[in-house]
GROMACS .gro file of C-alpha atoms in nm:
model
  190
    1UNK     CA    1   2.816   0.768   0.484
    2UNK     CA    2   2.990   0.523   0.263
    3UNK     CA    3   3.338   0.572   0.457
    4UNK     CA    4   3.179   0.479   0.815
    5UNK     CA    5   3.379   0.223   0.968
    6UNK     CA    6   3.085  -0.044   0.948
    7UNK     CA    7   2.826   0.072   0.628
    8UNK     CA    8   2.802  -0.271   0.537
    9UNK     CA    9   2.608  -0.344   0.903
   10UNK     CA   10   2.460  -0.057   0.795
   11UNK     CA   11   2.319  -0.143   0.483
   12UNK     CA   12   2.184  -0.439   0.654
   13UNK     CA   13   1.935  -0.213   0.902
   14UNK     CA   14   1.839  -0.083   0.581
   15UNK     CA   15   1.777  -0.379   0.386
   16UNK     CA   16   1.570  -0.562   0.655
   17UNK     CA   17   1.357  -0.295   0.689
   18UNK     CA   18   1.309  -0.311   0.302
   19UNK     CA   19   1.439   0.031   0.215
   20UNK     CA   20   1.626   0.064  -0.082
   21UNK     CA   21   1.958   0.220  -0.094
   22UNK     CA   22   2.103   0.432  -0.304
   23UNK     CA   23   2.379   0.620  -0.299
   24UNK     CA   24   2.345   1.010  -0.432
   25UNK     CA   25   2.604   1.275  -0.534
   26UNK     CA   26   2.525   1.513  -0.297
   27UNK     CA   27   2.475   1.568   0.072
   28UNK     CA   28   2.680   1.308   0.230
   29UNK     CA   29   2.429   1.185   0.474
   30UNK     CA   30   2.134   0.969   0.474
   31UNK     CA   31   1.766   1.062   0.428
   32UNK     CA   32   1.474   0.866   0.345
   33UNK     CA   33   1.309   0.826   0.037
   34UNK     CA   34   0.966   0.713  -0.002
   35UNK     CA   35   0.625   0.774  -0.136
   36UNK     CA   36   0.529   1.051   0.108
   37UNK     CA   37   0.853   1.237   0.051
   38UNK     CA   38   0.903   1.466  -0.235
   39UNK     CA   39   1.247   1.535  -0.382
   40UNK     CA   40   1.273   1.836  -0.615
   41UNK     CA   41   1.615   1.841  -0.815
   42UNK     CA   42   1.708   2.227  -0.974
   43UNK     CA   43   1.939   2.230  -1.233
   44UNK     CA   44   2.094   2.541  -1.363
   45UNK     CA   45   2.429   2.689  -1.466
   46UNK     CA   46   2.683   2.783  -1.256
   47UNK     CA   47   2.759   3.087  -1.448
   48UNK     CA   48   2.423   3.257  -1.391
   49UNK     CA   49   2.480   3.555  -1.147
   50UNK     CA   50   2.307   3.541  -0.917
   51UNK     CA   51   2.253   3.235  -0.819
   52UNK     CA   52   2.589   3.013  -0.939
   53UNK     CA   53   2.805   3.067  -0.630
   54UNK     CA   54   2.753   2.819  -0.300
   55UNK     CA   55   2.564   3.010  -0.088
   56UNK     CA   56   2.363   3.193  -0.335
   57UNK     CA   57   2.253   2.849  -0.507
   58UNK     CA   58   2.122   2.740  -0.154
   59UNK     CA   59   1.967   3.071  -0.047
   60UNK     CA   60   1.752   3.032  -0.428
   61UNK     CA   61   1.670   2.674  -0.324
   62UNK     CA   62   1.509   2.857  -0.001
   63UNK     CA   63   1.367   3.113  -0.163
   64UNK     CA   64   1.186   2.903  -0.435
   65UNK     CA   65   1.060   2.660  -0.190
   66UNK     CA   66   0.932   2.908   0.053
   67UNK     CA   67   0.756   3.061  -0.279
   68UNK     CA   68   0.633   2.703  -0.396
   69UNK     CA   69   0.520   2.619  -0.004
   70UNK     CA   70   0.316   2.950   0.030
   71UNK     CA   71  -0.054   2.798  -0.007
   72UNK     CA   72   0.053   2.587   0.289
   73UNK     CA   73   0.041   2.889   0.496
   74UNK     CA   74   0.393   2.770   0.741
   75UNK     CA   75   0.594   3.023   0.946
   76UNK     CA   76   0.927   2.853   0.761
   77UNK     CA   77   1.251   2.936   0.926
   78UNK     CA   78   1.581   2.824   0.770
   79UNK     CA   79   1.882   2.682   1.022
   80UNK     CA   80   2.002   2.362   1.121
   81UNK     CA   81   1.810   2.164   1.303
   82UNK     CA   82   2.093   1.928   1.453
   83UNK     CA   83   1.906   1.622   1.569
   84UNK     CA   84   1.741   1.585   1.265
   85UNK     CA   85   1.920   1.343   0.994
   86UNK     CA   86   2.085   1.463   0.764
   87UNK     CA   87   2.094   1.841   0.919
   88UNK     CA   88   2.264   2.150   0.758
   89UNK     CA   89   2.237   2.487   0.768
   90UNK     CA   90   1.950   2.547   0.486
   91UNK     CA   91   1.757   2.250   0.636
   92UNK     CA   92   1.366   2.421   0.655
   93UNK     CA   93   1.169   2.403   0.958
   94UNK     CA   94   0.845   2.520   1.155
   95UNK     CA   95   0.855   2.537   1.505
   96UNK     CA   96   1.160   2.384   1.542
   97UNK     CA   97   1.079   2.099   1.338
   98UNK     CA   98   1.237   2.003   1.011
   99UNK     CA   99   1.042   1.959   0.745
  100UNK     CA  100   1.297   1.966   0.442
  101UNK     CA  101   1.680   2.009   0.371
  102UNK     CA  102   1.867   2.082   0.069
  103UNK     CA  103   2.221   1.940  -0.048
  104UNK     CA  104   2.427   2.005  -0.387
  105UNK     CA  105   2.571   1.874  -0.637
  106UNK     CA  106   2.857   2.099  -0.854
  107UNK     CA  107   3.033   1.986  -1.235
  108UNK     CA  108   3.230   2.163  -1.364
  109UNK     CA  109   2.979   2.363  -1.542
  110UNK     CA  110   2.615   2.328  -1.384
  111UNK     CA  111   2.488   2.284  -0.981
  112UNK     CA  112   2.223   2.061  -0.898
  113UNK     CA  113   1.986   2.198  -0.592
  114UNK     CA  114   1.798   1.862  -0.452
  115UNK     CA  115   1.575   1.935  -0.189
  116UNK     CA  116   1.420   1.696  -0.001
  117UNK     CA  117   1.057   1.760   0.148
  118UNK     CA  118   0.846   1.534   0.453
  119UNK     CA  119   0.519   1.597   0.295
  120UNK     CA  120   0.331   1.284   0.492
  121UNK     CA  121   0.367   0.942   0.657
  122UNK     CA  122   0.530   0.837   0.961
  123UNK     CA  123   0.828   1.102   1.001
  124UNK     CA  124   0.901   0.962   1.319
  125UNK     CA  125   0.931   0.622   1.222
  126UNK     CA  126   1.170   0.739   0.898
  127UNK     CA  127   1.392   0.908   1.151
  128UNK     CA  128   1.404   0.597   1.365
  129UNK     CA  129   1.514   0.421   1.057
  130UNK     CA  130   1.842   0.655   0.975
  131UNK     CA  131   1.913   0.657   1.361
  132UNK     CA  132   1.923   0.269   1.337
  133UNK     CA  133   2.119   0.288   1.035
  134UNK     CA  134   2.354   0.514   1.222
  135UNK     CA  135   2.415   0.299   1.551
  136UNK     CA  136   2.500   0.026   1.298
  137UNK     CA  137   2.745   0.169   1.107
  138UNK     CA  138   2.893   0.432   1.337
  139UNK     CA  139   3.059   0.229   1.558
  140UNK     CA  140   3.335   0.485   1.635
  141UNK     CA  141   3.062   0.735   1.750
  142UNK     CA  142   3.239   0.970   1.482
  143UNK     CA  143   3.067   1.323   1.602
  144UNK     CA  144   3.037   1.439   1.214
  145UNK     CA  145   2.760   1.225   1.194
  146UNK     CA  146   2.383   1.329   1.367
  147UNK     CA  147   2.255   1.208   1.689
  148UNK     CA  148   1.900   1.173   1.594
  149UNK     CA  149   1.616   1.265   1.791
  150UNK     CA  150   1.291   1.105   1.606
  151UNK     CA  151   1.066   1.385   1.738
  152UNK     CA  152   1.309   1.673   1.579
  153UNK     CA  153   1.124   1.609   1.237
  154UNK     CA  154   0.759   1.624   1.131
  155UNK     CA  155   0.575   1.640   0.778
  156UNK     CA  156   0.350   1.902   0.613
  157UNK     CA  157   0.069   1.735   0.621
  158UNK     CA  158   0.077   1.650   1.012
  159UNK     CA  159   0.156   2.032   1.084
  160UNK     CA  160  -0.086   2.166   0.889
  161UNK     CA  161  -0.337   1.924   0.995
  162UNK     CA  162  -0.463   1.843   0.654
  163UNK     CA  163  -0.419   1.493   0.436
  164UNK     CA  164  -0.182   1.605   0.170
  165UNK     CA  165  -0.021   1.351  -0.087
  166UNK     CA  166   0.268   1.402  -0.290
  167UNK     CA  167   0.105   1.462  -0.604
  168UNK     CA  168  -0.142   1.700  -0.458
  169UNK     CA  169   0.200   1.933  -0.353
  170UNK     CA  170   0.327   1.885  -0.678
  171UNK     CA  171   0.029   1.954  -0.883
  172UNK     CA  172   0.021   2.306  -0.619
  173UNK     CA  173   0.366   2.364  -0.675
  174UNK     CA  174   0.314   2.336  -1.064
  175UNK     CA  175   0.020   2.571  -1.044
  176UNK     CA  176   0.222   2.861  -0.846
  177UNK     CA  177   0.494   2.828  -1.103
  178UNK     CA  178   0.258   2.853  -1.392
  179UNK     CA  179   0.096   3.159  -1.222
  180UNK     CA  180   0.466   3.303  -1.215
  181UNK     CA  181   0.546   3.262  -1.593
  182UNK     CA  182   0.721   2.938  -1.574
  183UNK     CA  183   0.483   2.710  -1.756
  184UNK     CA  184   0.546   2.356  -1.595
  185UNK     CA  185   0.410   2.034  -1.838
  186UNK     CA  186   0.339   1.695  -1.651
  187UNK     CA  187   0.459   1.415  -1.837
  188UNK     CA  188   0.105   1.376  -1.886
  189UNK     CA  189   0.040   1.651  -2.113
  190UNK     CA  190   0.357   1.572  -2.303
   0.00000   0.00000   0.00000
């Protein structure tokens, strides 16, 4: 996104709408960040197996997140969902609506899975934000970058039909991992 023709106009729509910006190593594309959206960063080498190539690092970013999601009880499918922002092939969805996508980030000796998850808040209004952003900094029209439709994108909690805050995902997430073997400490218990 930094190399549209007019990011600086973009940056504005962001700024007066009191988002912060920040600029991350992977992806490419814009997403929101905010306190009903929960970004999980995996960090591994890239020599393990089975999981250090491209698609295999992406495929055990699905996997784990399907396993993490599973008390959630969604029919998850994994594909594009092109009129969402920042849409790739891995992004998650359930019924046609996204609900997380991944990206990566590769050194020379470690990858970096980030996924980004809509747990709750106004999804709609988020996506209306990045389509702004987009109209003001896009002023070629490039095609590489999304046409966003605000409805292609919804949240856990509003398809589940459940309130459901960040922390209480994480703290479920943390107790399906410790019931797998992989003991998880809070920085509260160290």
């Amino acid at each position: 996104d930094t190399v549209l023709p007019d990011f600086e106009k973009g940056q504005k729509v962001l700024l007066k709408a009191k988002q912060n910006l920040l600029i991350r190593k992977a992806g490419g594309l814009a997403v929101v960040c905010d306190d009903g959206i929960l970004n999980l960063s995996i960090l591994y080498s890239k020599y393990t197996p089975v999981i250090g190539g491209l698609n295999e690092s992406y495929d055990f970013g699905i996997q784990l997140v399907t396993h993490l999601l599973q008390d959630q009880h969604l029919d998850l499918s994994t594909g594009e969902v092109s009129a969402s922002y920042c849409p790739g092939k891995y992004d998650l969805s359930v019924n046609g609506f996204k609900i997380a996508g991944m990206a990566q980030y590769r050194s020379k000796d470690a990858v970096m899975v980030m996924v980004t998850i809509c747990v709750t808040g106004d999804q709609q209004k988020r996506c209306a934000l990045i389509k702004d952003f987009y109209a003001a900094a896009n002023t070629n029209q490039d095609p590489k970058y999304p046409n966003i439709d605000v409805k292609s994108m919804q949240t856990i909690a509003s398809i589940i039909h459940k309130p459901l805050l960040v922390d209480d995902l994480i703290e479920n997430m943390i107790g399906i991992l410790n019931k797998s073997g992989i003991i998880v400490k809070t920085q509260k218990q160290l």
